[in-house]
mmCIF file of N, CA and C in Angstrom:
data_model
loop_
_atom_site.group_PDB
_atom_site.id
_atom_site.type_symbol
_atom_site.label_atom_id
_atom_site.label_comp_id
_atom_site.label_asym_id
_atom_site.label_seq_id
_atom_site.Cartn_x
_atom_site.Cartn_y
_atom_site.Cartn_z
ATOM 1 N N MET A 1 17.984 9.945 6.892
ATOM 2 C CA MET A 1 16.951 9.345 6.993
ATOM 3 C C MET A 1 16.411 9.135 5.624
ATOM 4 N N HIS A 2 16.276 10.235 4.740
ATOM 5 C CA HIS A 2 15.674 10.006 3.428
ATOM 6 C C HIS A 2 16.380 8.837 2.812
ATOM 7 N N THR A 3 17.511 8.622 2.555
ATOM 8 C CA THR A 3 18.358 7.554 1.642
ATOM 9 C C THR A 3 17.717 6.127 2.696
ATOM 10 N N LEU A 4 17.812 6.020 3.982
ATOM 11 C CA LEU A 4 17.499 4.941 4.757
ATOM 12 C C LEU A 4 16.133 4.734 4.467
ATOM 13 N N LEU A 5 15.043 5.546 4.426
ATOM 14 C CA LEU A 5 13.747 5.090 4.176
ATOM 15 C C LEU A 5 13.532 4.593 2.965
ATOM 16 N N PHE A 6 14.184 5.275 1.878
ATOM 17 C CA PHE A 6 14.217 4.838 0.372
ATOM 18 C C PHE A 6 14.720 3.319 0.246
ATOM 19 N N VAL A 7 15.833 2.920 0.972
ATOM 20 C CA VAL A 7 16.339 1.774 0.894
ATOM 21 C C VAL A 7 15.379 0.774 1.622
ATOM 22 N N VAL A 8 14.811 1.086 2.734
ATOM 23 C CA VAL A 8 13.977 0.212 3.452
ATOM 24 C C VAL A 8 12.534 0.006 2.519
ATOM 25 N N LEU A 9 12.301 0.817 2.093
ATOM 26 C CA LEU A 9 10.990 0.866 0.977
ATOM 27 C C LEU A 9 11.453 -0.216 -0.144
ATOM 28 N N ALA A 10 12.568 -0.040 -0.637
ATOM 29 C CA ALA A 10 12.705 -0.861 -1.975
ATOM 30 C C ALA A 10 13.042 -2.221 -1.699
ATOM 31 N N MET A 11 13.513 -2.553 -0.475
ATOM 32 C CA MET A 11 13.767 -3.666 -0.001
ATOM 33 C C MET A 11 12.310 -4.299 0.391
ATOM 34 N N ALA A 12 11.309 -3.809 1.075
ATOM 35 C CA ALA A 12 10.120 -4.257 1.351
ATOM 36 C C ALA A 12 9.377 -4.548 0.291
ATOM 37 N N VAL A 13 9.399 -3.829 -0.898
ATOM 38 C CA VAL A 13 8.514 -3.865 -1.987
ATOM 39 C C VAL A 13 8.992 -4.840 -2.838
ATOM 40 N N THR A 14 10.448 -5.307 -2.748
ATOM 41 C CA THR A 14 10.874 -6.276 -3.763
ATOM 42 C C THR A 14 11.183 -7.554 -3.217
ATOM 43 N N ALA A 15 11.361 -7.651 -2.094
ATOM 44 C CA ALA A 15 11.479 -8.821 -1.040
ATOM 45 C C ALA A 15 10.239 -9.848 -0.999
ATOM 46 N N ALA A 16 10.015 -10.538 -1.969
ATOM 47 C CA ALA A 16 8.927 -11.452 -1.913
ATOM 48 C C ALA A 16 9.481 -12.992 -1.463
ATOM 49 N N PRO A 17 9.075 -13.291 -0.245
ATOM 50 C CA PRO A 17 9.436 -14.749 0.161
ATOM 51 C C PRO A 17 8.866 -15.708 -0.921
ATOM 52 N N ALA A 18 9.819 -16.753 -0.808
ATOM 53 C CA ALA A 18 9.162 -17.995 -1.835
ATOM 54 C C ALA A 18 7.799 -18.600 -1.089
ATOM 55 N N ARG A 19 6.911 -18.435 -1.833
ATOM 56 C CA ARG A 19 5.357 -19.149 -1.180
ATOM 57 C C ARG A 19 4.818 -19.697 -2.442
ATOM 58 N N ALA A 20 5.018 -20.769 -2.910
ATOM 59 C CA ALA A 20 4.577 -21.291 -4.012
ATOM 60 C C ALA A 20 3.072 -21.419 -4.165
ATOM 61 N N GLU A 21 2.450 -21.495 -2.908
ATOM 62 C CA GLU A 21 1.034 -21.602 -2.956
ATOM 63 C C GLU A 21 0.211 -20.280 -3.155
ATOM 64 N N GLU A 22 0.778 -19.145 -3.127
ATOM 65 C CA GLU A 22 0.129 -18.109 -3.128
ATOM 66 C C GLU A 22 0.310 -17.465 -4.616
ATOM 67 N N ALA A 23 -0.656 -16.703 -5.099
ATOM 68 C CA ALA A 23 -0.437 -16.148 -6.619
ATOM 69 C C ALA A 23 0.466 -15.139 -6.563
ATOM 70 N N PRO A 24 1.107 -14.735 -7.509
ATOM 71 C CA PRO A 24 2.013 -13.722 -7.411
ATOM 72 C C PRO A 24 1.485 -12.197 -7.045
ATOM 73 N N GLU A 25 0.203 -11.990 -7.732
ATOM 74 C CA GLU A 25 -0.488 -11.030 -7.044
ATOM 75 C C GLU A 25 -0.742 -10.484 -5.764
ATOM 76 N N VAL A 26 -1.254 -11.801 -5.051
ATOM 77 C CA VAL A 26 -1.207 -11.836 -3.533
ATOM 78 C C VAL A 26 0.215 -11.521 -2.810
ATOM 79 N N ILE A 27 1.299 -12.271 -3.428
ATOM 80 C CA ILE A 27 2.695 -11.777 -2.724
ATOM 81 C C ILE A 27 2.905 -10.371 -3.029
ATOM 82 N N ALA A 28 2.624 -9.803 -4.284
ATOM 83 C CA ALA A 28 2.995 -8.383 -4.527
ATOM 84 C C ALA A 28 2.276 -7.478 -3.661
ATOM 85 N N LEU A 29 0.912 -7.947 -3.426
ATOM 86 C CA LEU A 29 0.086 -6.941 -2.601
ATOM 87 C C LEU A 29 0.570 -7.051 -1.202
ATOM 88 N N GLU A 30 0.704 -8.237 -0.681
ATOM 89 C CA GLU A 30 1.457 -8.212 0.688
ATOM 90 C C GLU A 30 2.594 -7.289 0.949
ATOM 91 N N ASN A 31 3.457 -7.389 -0.274
ATOM 92 C CA ASN A 31 4.870 -6.671 -0.181
ATOM 93 C C ASN A 31 4.472 -5.200 -0.310
ATOM 94 N N LEU A 32 3.604 -4.934 -1.046
ATOM 95 C CA LEU A 32 3.233 -3.537 -0.938
ATOM 96 C C LEU A 32 2.693 -2.891 0.382
ATOM 97 N N ALA A 33 1.883 -3.653 1.000
ATOM 98 C CA ALA A 33 1.309 -3.561 2.293
ATOM 99 C C ALA A 33 2.244 -3.384 3.211
ATOM 100 N N VAL A 34 3.360 -4.113 3.282
ATOM 101 C CA VAL A 34 4.505 -4.058 4.195
ATOM 102 C C VAL A 34 5.357 -3.005 4.049
ATOM 103 N N ALA A 35 5.577 -2.489 2.525
ATOM 104 C CA ALA A 35 6.166 -1.443 2.358
ATOM 105 C C ALA A 35 5.525 0.013 2.789
ATOM 106 N N ALA A 36 4.312 0.156 2.527
ATOM 107 C CA ALA A 36 3.325 1.123 3.110
ATOM 108 C C ALA A 36 3.423 1.385 4.512
ATOM 109 N N GLU A 37 3.379 0.133 5.043
ATOM 110 C CA GLU A 37 3.319 0.287 6.647
ATOM 111 C C GLU A 37 4.555 0.578 7.263
ATOM 112 N N THR A 38 5.618 -0.118 6.634
ATOM 113 C CA THR A 38 7.070 0.162 6.895
ATOM 114 C C THR A 38 7.228 1.837 6.708
ATOM 115 N N ALA A 39 6.737 2.436 5.818
ATOM 116 C CA ALA A 39 6.986 3.830 5.485
ATOM 117 C C ALA A 39 6.712 4.665 6.516
ATOM 118 N N GLY A 40 5.167 4.217 6.940
ATOM 119 C CA GLY A 40 4.433 4.937 7.961
ATOM 120 C C GLY A 40 5.117 4.941 9.324
ATOM 121 N N VAL A 41 5.715 3.785 9.777
ATOM 122 C CA VAL A 41 6.493 3.572 10.922
ATOM 123 C C VAL A 41 7.693 4.432 10.929
ATOM 124 N N LYS A 42 8.338 4.437 9.728
ATOM 125 C CA LYS A 42 9.538 5.272 9.713
ATOM 126 C C LYS A 42 9.378 6.789 9.651
ATOM 127 N N LEU A 43 8.139 7.094 9.100
ATOM 128 C CA LEU A 43 7.737 8.545 9.169
ATOM 129 C C LEU A 43 7.495 8.945 10.489
ATOM 130 N N GLU A 44 6.894 8.297 11.469
ATOM 131 C CA GLU A 44 6.475 8.547 12.836
ATOM 132 C C GLU A 44 7.795 9.082 13.623
ATOM 133 N N SER A 45 8.918 8.337 13.130
ATOM 134 C CA SER A 45 10.065 8.763 14.055
ATOM 135 C C SER A 45 10.968 9.716 13.327
ATOM 136 N N ALA A 46 10.502 10.187 12.127
ATOM 137 C CA ALA A 46 11.229 11.280 11.402
ATOM 138 C C ALA A 46 11.283 12.608 12.105
ATOM 139 N N THR A 47 12.253 13.219 11.941
ATOM 140 C CA THR A 47 12.244 14.681 12.429
ATOM 141 C C THR A 47 11.479 15.625 11.449
ATOM 142 N N PRO A 48 11.091 16.512 11.816
ATOM 143 C CA PRO A 48 10.295 17.438 11.099
ATOM 144 C C PRO A 48 11.032 18.031 9.774
ATOM 145 N N ALA A 49 12.441 18.030 10.152
ATOM 146 C CA ALA A 49 13.225 18.360 8.806
ATOM 147 C C ALA A 49 13.339 17.316 7.840
ATOM 148 N N GLU A 50 12.902 16.146 8.238
ATOM 149 C CA GLU A 50 13.213 14.976 7.195
ATOM 150 C C GLU A 50 11.684 14.746 6.624
ATOM 151 N N VAL A 51 11.034 15.576 6.755
ATOM 152 C CA VAL A 51 9.366 15.403 6.413
ATOM 153 C C VAL A 51 9.461 16.345 5.336
ATOM 154 N N THR A 52 10.293 16.248 4.253
ATOM 155 C CA THR A 52 10.224 17.111 3.089
ATOM 156 C C THR A 52 9.438 16.779 2.054
ATOM 157 N N PRO A 53 9.190 17.751 1.213
ATOM 158 C CA PRO A 53 8.472 17.340 -0.112
ATOM 159 C C PRO A 53 9.067 16.289 -0.970
ATOM 160 N N ALA A 54 10.502 16.498 -1.186
ATOM 161 C CA ALA A 54 11.273 15.523 -2.022
ATOM 162 C C ALA A 54 11.239 14.048 -1.176
ATOM 163 N N ALA A 55 11.419 14.043 0.071
ATOM 164 C CA ALA A 55 11.291 12.618 0.837
ATOM 165 C C ALA A 55 9.848 11.952 0.588
ATOM 166 N N MET A 56 8.920 12.802 0.703
ATOM 167 C CA MET A 56 7.453 12.390 0.564
ATOM 168 C C MET A 56 7.140 11.849 -0.869
ATOM 169 N N THR A 57 7.628 12.823 -1.737
ATOM 170 C CA THR A 57 7.397 12.392 -3.137
ATOM 171 C C THR A 57 8.298 11.076 -3.636
ATOM 172 N N GLN A 58 9.451 10.688 -2.952
ATOM 173 C CA GLN A 58 10.257 9.619 -3.094
ATOM 174 C C GLN A 58 9.357 8.393 -2.643
ATOM 175 N N ILE A 59 8.691 8.654 -1.243
ATOM 176 C CA ILE A 59 7.882 7.469 -0.654
ATOM 177 C C ILE A 59 6.726 7.026 -1.846
ATOM 178 N N TYR A 60 6.118 8.097 -2.267
ATOM 179 C CA TYR A 60 4.973 7.830 -3.218
ATOM 180 C C TYR A 60 5.443 7.271 -4.459
ATOM 181 N N ALA A 61 6.515 7.632 -4.934
ATOM 182 C CA ALA A 61 7.120 7.054 -6.260
ATOM 183 C C ALA A 61 7.559 5.659 -6.217
ATOM 184 N N THR A 62 8.252 5.212 -5.027
ATOM 185 C CA THR A 62 8.616 4.022 -4.807
ATOM 186 C C THR A 62 7.263 2.946 -4.622
ATOM 187 N N LEU A 63 6.383 3.319 -3.765
ATOM 188 C CA LEU A 63 5.232 2.517 -3.699
ATOM 189 C C LEU A 63 4.571 2.534 -5.064
ATOM 190 N N HIS A 64 4.413 3.599 -6.089
ATOM 191 C CA HIS A 64 3.587 3.608 -6.994
ATOM 192 C C HIS A 64 4.267 2.855 -8.197
ATOM 193 N N ASP A 65 5.449 2.843 -8.234
ATOM 194 C CA ASP A 65 6.325 1.945 -9.155
ATOM 195 C C ASP A 65 6.171 0.562 -8.824
ATOM 196 N N ALA A 66 5.910 0.181 -7.741
ATOM 197 C CA ALA A 66 5.555 -1.176 -7.334
ATOM 198 C C ALA A 66 4.004 -1.504 -7.614
ATOM 199 N N TRP A 67 3.406 -0.665 -7.649
ATOM 200 C CA TRP A 67 1.799 -0.757 -7.979
ATOM 201 C C TRP A 67 1.686 -0.888 -9.474
ATOM 202 N N GLU A 68 2.503 -0.169 -10.069
ATOM 203 C CA GLU A 68 2.370 -0.078 -11.665
ATOM 204 C C GLU A 68 2.696 -1.529 -12.289
ATOM 205 N N GLU A 69 3.764 -2.167 -11.514
ATOM 206 C CA GLU A 69 4.126 -3.559 -12.150
ATOM 207 C C GLU A 69 3.035 -4.605 -11.852
ATOM 208 N N MET A 70 2.171 -4.439 -10.863
ATOM 209 C CA MET A 70 1.049 -5.549 -10.572
ATOM 210 C C MET A 70 -0.477 -4.972 -10.972
ATOM 211 N N GLU A 71 -0.536 -3.773 -11.321
ATOM 212 C CA GLU A 71 -1.959 -3.140 -11.344
ATOM 213 C C GLU A 71 -2.779 -3.906 -12.395
ATOM 214 N N ASP A 72 -2.229 -4.250 -13.732
ATOM 215 C CA ASP A 72 -3.164 -4.647 -14.562
ATOM 216 C C ASP A 72 -3.663 -6.081 -14.138
ATOM 217 N N GLY A 73 -2.667 -6.952 -13.525
ATOM 218 C CA GLY A 73 -3.116 -8.324 -13.015
ATOM 219 C C GLY A 73 -4.175 -8.182 -11.811
ATOM 220 N N ILE A 74 -4.263 -7.128 -10.980
ATOM 221 C CA ILE A 74 -5.299 -6.790 -9.981
ATOM 222 C C ILE A 74 -6.431 -6.291 -10.576
ATOM 223 N N ALA A 75 -6.389 -5.489 -11.573
ATOM 224 C CA ALA A 75 -7.513 -5.048 -12.229
ATOM 225 C C ALA A 75 -8.535 -6.148 -13.042
ATOM 226 N N ASP A 76 -7.526 -7.080 -13.345
ATOM 227 C CA ASP A 76 -8.324 -8.408 -13.995
ATOM 228 C C ASP A 76 -8.883 -9.277 -13.205
ATOM 229 N N ALA A 77 -8.268 -9.433 -12.052
ATOM 230 C CA ALA A 77 -8.786 -10.332 -10.897
ATOM 231 C C ALA A 77 -9.737 -9.924 -10.038
ATOM 232 N N TYR A 78 -9.699 -8.568 -9.895
ATOM 233 C CA TYR A 78 -10.572 -8.049 -8.939
ATOM 234 C C TYR A 78 -10.676 -6.401 -9.126
ATOM 235 N N PRO A 79 -11.722 -6.270 -10.261
ATOM 236 C CA PRO A 79 -11.709 -4.669 -10.419
ATOM 237 C C PRO A 79 -12.183 -3.730 -9.184
ATOM 238 N N HIS A 80 -13.056 -4.207 -8.235
ATOM 239 C CA HIS A 80 -13.469 -3.414 -7.478
ATOM 240 C C HIS A 80 -12.192 -3.060 -6.514
ATOM 241 N N GLY A 81 -11.362 -4.220 -6.174
ATOM 242 C CA GLY A 81 -10.259 -3.863 -5.499
ATOM 243 C C GLY A 81 -9.237 -3.107 -5.984
ATOM 244 N N TYR A 82 -9.133 -3.057 -7.439
ATOM 245 C CA TYR A 82 -8.494 -2.313 -8.031
ATOM 246 C C TYR A 82 -8.733 -0.728 -8.032
ATOM 247 N N MET A 83 -9.856 -0.608 -8.024
ATOM 248 C CA MET A 83 -10.444 0.861 -7.816
ATOM 249 C C MET A 83 -10.285 1.339 -6.516
ATOM 250 N N GLU A 84 -10.303 0.525 -5.362
ATOM 251 C CA GLU A 84 -10.078 0.830 -4.313
ATOM 252 C C GLU A 84 -8.659 1.322 -4.022
ATOM 253 N N LEU A 85 -7.664 0.316 -4.416
ATOM 254 C CA LEU A 85 -6.346 0.852 -4.387
ATOM 255 C C LEU A 85 -6.070 1.974 -5.033
ATOM 256 N N GLU A 86 -6.668 2.170 -6.306
ATOM 257 C CA GLU A 86 -6.396 3.441 -6.773
ATOM 258 C C GLU A 86 -6.740 4.635 -6.094
ATOM 259 N N GLN A 87 -7.843 4.415 -5.423
ATOM 260 C CA GLN A 87 -8.265 5.581 -4.393
ATOM 261 C C GLN A 87 -7.424 5.975 -3.321
ATOM 262 N N GLU A 88 -6.876 4.826 -2.735
ATOM 263 C CA GLU A 88 -5.902 4.919 -1.618
ATOM 264 C C GLU A 88 -4.538 5.747 -2.363
ATOM 265 N N PHE A 89 -4.106 5.266 -3.473
ATOM 266 C CA PHE A 89 -3.039 5.977 -4.100
ATOM 267 C C PHE A 89 -3.318 7.325 -4.322
ATOM 268 N N ASP A 90 -4.491 7.600 -4.651
ATOM 269 C CA ASP A 90 -4.804 9.178 -4.905
ATOM 270 C C ASP A 90 -4.894 9.908 -3.752
ATOM 271 N N ALA A 91 -5.345 9.157 -2.518
ATOM 272 C CA ALA A 91 -5.151 9.972 -1.366
ATOM 273 C C ALA A 91 -3.668 10.362 -0.945
ATOM 274 N N LEU A 92 -2.969 9.233 -1.134
ATOM 275 C CA LEU A 92 -1.258 9.353 -0.804
ATOM 276 C C LEU A 92 -0.707 10.491 -1.722
ATOM 277 N N HIS A 93 -1.081 10.494 -2.965
ATOM 278 C CA HIS A 93 -0.490 11.556 -3.770
ATOM 279 C C HIS A 93 -1.053 12.848 -3.256
ATOM 280 N N VAL A 94 -2.239 13.094 -2.919
ATOM 281 C CA VAL A 94 -2.601 14.313 -2.284
ATOM 282 C C VAL A 94 -1.848 14.808 -1.109
ATOM 283 N N ALA A 95 -1.749 13.744 -0.249
ATOM 284 C CA ALA A 95 -0.822 13.995 0.819
ATOM 285 C C ALA A 95 0.279 14.466 0.832
ATOM 286 N N VAL A 96 1.062 13.742 -0.081
ATOM 287 C CA VAL A 96 2.445 13.968 -0.279
ATOM 288 C C VAL A 96 2.603 15.171 -1.180
ATOM 289 N N GLY A 97 1.744 15.763 -1.917
ATOM 290 C CA GLY A 97 1.832 16.611 -2.820
ATOM 291 C C GLY A 97 1.681 18.157 -2.149
ATOM 292 N N ALA A 98 1.479 18.076 -0.913
ATOM 293 C CA ALA A 98 1.480 19.368 -0.066
ATOM 294 C C ALA A 98 2.656 20.137 -0.220
ATOM 295 N N ALA A 99 2.566 21.387 -0.083
ATOM 296 C CA ALA A 99 3.784 22.424 -0.256
ATOM 297 C C ALA A 99 4.671 21.839 0.778
ATOM 298 N N GLN A 100 4.178 21.561 2.038
ATOM 299 C CA GLN A 100 4.864 21.110 3.166
ATOM 300 C C GLN A 100 3.816 19.986 3.744
ATOM 301 N N PRO A 101 4.383 18.802 3.245
ATOM 302 C CA PRO A 101 3.597 17.592 3.722
ATOM 303 C C PRO A 101 3.381 17.486 5.190
ATOM 304 N N ASP A 102 2.092 17.102 5.491
ATOM 305 C CA ASP A 102 1.562 16.963 6.916
ATOM 306 C C ASP A 102 1.945 15.515 7.359
ATOM 307 N N ARG A 103 2.825 15.238 8.398
ATOM 308 C CA ARG A 103 3.080 13.946 8.686
ATOM 309 C C ARG A 103 1.841 13.262 9.018
ATOM 310 N N ALA A 104 0.936 13.617 9.623
ATOM 311 C CA ALA A 104 -0.265 12.743 10.010
ATOM 312 C C ALA A 104 -0.981 12.273 8.767
ATOM 313 N N ALA A 105 -1.195 13.420 7.947
ATOM 314 C CA ALA A 105 -1.882 12.753 6.533
ATOM 315 C C ALA A 105 -1.275 12.004 6.090
ATOM 316 N N VAL A 106 0.004 12.089 5.852
ATOM 317 C CA VAL A 106 0.828 10.989 4.880
ATOM 318 C C VAL A 106 0.732 9.698 5.624
ATOM 319 N N ALA A 107 0.839 9.614 6.774
ATOM 320 C CA ALA A 107 0.953 8.465 7.709
ATOM 321 C C ALA A 107 -0.429 7.761 7.387
ATOM 322 N N GLY A 108 -1.630 8.532 7.623
ATOM 323 C CA GLY A 108 -2.745 8.099 7.492
ATOM 324 C C GLY A 108 -3.200 7.595 6.097
ATOM 325 N N ALA A 109 -2.478 8.248 5.100
ATOM 326 C CA ALA A 109 -2.766 7.824 3.703
ATOM 327 C C ALA A 109 -2.039 6.396 3.532
ATOM 328 N N LEU A 110 -0.822 6.347 4.022
ATOM 329 C CA LEU A 110 0.000 5.036 4.064
ATOM 330 C C LEU A 110 -0.701 3.898 4.759
ATOM 331 N N ALA A 111 -1.194 4.162 5.788
ATOM 332 C CA ALA A 111 -1.958 3.148 6.634
ATOM 333 C C ALA A 111 -3.132 2.782 5.634
ATOM 334 N N GLY A 112 -3.866 3.654 5.096
ATOM 335 C CA GLY A 112 -4.930 3.372 4.401
ATOM 336 C C GLY A 112 -4.765 2.432 3.132
ATOM 337 N N LEU A 113 -3.631 2.804 2.667
ATOM 338 C CA LEU A 113 -3.005 1.972 1.385
ATOM 339 C C LEU A 113 -2.523 0.656 1.948
ATOM 340 N N ALA A 114 -1.917 0.515 3.047
ATOM 341 C CA ALA A 114 -1.500 -0.778 3.607
ATOM 342 C C ALA A 114 -2.748 -1.469 3.859
ATOM 343 N N HIS A 115 -3.716 -1.021 4.426
ATOM 344 C CA HIS A 115 -4.982 -1.684 4.997
ATOM 345 C C HIS A 115 -5.653 -2.457 3.633
ATOM 346 N N GLU A 116 -5.799 -1.588 2.439
ATOM 347 C CA GLU A 116 -6.494 -1.951 1.449
ATOM 348 C C GLU A 116 -5.522 -3.017 0.657
ATOM 349 N N ALA A 117 -4.463 -2.806 0.767
ATOM 350 C CA ALA A 117 -3.575 -3.646 -0.274
ATOM 351 C C ALA A 117 -3.740 -5.268 0.622
ATOM 352 N N MET A 118 -3.651 -5.140 2.081
ATOM 353 C CA MET A 118 -3.920 -6.418 2.562
ATOM 354 C C MET A 118 -5.276 -6.991 2.358
ATOM 355 N N ASP A 119 -6.257 -5.944 2.298
ATOM 356 C CA ASP A 119 -7.887 -6.494 2.143
ATOM 357 C C ASP A 119 -7.871 -7.225 0.749
ATOM 358 N N VAL A 120 -7.297 -6.491 -0.464
ATOM 359 C CA VAL A 120 -7.353 -7.108 -1.533
ATOM 360 C C VAL A 120 -6.545 -8.387 -1.701
ATOM 361 N N ALA A 121 -5.294 -8.251 -0.932
ATOM 362 C CA ALA A 121 -4.656 -9.789 -1.043
ATOM 363 C C ALA A 121 -5.564 -10.957 -0.476
ATOM 364 N N HIS A 122 -6.063 -10.525 0.695
ATOM 365 C CA HIS A 122 -6.949 -11.516 1.198
ATOM 366 C C HIS A 122 -8.087 -11.925 0.371
ATOM 367 N N TYR A 123 -8.773 -11.023 -0.294
ATOM 368 C CA TYR A 123 -9.748 -11.548 -1.068
ATOM 369 C C TYR A 123 -9.274 -12.316 -2.307
ATOM 370 N N LEU A 124 -8.124 -12.103 -2.946
ATOM 371 C CA LEU A 124 -7.798 -12.860 -3.781
ATOM 372 C C LEU A 124 -7.221 -14.133 -3.356
ATOM 373 N N GLU A 125 -6.518 -14.142 -2.172
ATOM 374 C CA GLU A 125 -6.102 -15.379 -1.566
ATOM 375 C C GLU A 125 -7.364 -16.510 -1.202
ATOM 376 N N ASN A 126 -8.394 -16.001 -0.914
ATOM 377 C CA ASN A 126 -9.439 -16.819 -0.499
ATOM 378 C C ASN A 126 -10.371 -17.121 -1.870
ATOM 379 N N GLY A 127 -9.888 -16.800 -3.071
ATOM 380 C CA GLY A 127 -10.509 -17.207 -4.280
ATOM 381 C C GLY A 127 -11.883 -16.360 -4.537
ATOM 382 N N GLY A 128 -11.554 -15.214 -4.057
ATOM 383 C CA GLY A 128 -12.624 -14.203 -4.214
ATOM 384 C C GLY A 128 -13.837 -14.134 -3.241
ATOM 385 N N ALA A 129 -13.628 -14.646 -2.221
ATOM 386 C CA ALA A 129 -14.376 -14.755 -1.029
ATOM 387 C C ALA A 129 -13.876 -13.656 0.090
ATOM 388 N N SER A 130 -14.868 -12.853 0.281
ATOM 389 C CA SER A 130 -14.175 -11.900 1.442
ATOM 390 C C SER A 130 -13.681 -12.409 2.688
ATOM 391 N N SER A 131 -12.830 -12.084 3.283
ATOM 392 C CA SER A 131 -12.280 -12.356 4.712
ATOM 393 C C SER A 131 -12.759 -11.871 5.596
ATOM 394 N N GLY A 132 -13.734 -10.645 5.307
ATOM 395 C CA GLY A 132 -14.366 -9.837 6.342
ATOM 396 C C GLY A 132 -15.639 -10.530 6.972
ATOM 397 N N ALA A 133 -16.379 -9.576 7.224
ATOM 398 C CA ALA A 133 -17.752 -10.020 7.968
ATOM 399 C C ALA A 133 -18.812 -10.973 6.852
ATOM 400 N N THR A 134 -19.432 -11.712 7.521
ATOM 401 C CA THR A 134 -20.401 -12.640 6.897
ATOM 402 C C THR A 134 -21.630 -11.965 6.582
ATOM 403 N N ALA A 135 -22.124 -12.091 5.386
ATOM 404 C CA ALA A 135 -23.394 -11.249 5.235
ATOM 405 C C ALA A 135 -24.421 -11.993 5.886
ATOM 406 N N VAL A 136 -25.519 -11.007 6.268
ATOM 407 C CA VAL A 136 -26.625 -11.883 7.099
ATOM 408 C C VAL A 136 -27.915 -11.286 6.186
ATOM 409 N N ASP A 137 -28.886 -12.483 6.059
ATOM 410 C CA ASP A 137 -30.081 -11.965 5.445
ATOM 411 C C ASP A 137 -30.930 -11.821 6.507
ATOM 412 N N MET A 138 -31.568 -10.587 6.863
ATOM 413 C CA MET A 138 -32.314 -9.966 7.866
ATOM 414 C C MET A 138 -33.689 -10.230 7.592
ATOM 415 N N ASN A 139 -34.050 -10.854 6.223
ATOM 416 C CA ASN A 139 -35.370 -11.176 6.005
ATOM 417 C C ASN A 139 -35.795 -12.547 6.515
ATOM 418 N N GLU A 140 -34.742 -13.345 7.188
ATOM 419 C CA GLU A 140 -35.140 -14.745 7.491
ATOM 420 C C GLU A 140 -35.829 -14.869 8.800
#
């Protein structure tokens, strides 16, 4: 399981489809989100014996290595999104750093990372416009 999960994560993080219309940061963030989501799905089907500190550390290391390759570009393009992603990585680091990692805590941190990576990707893809809720002026 540990080796299979690592291979799946490595493929998800590095397999960027050719999409000329999207910025490299957007593609990298989408791949990061897919990798985090894939890790969470694999974690849900893992046996308790497979949820080892070494396996959890490897998940974090693989995702963080991918993040390190793109983080400067994200920080320049969208500082707030960069900080949000750093917070998600901090939460994942805490979850995987437990003496005996809790499957639910790690899965939750992976889901948070995947969600935030997609949010930042959408923000950048929309040229800095939020893809979420529209602001409403309550004074009108």
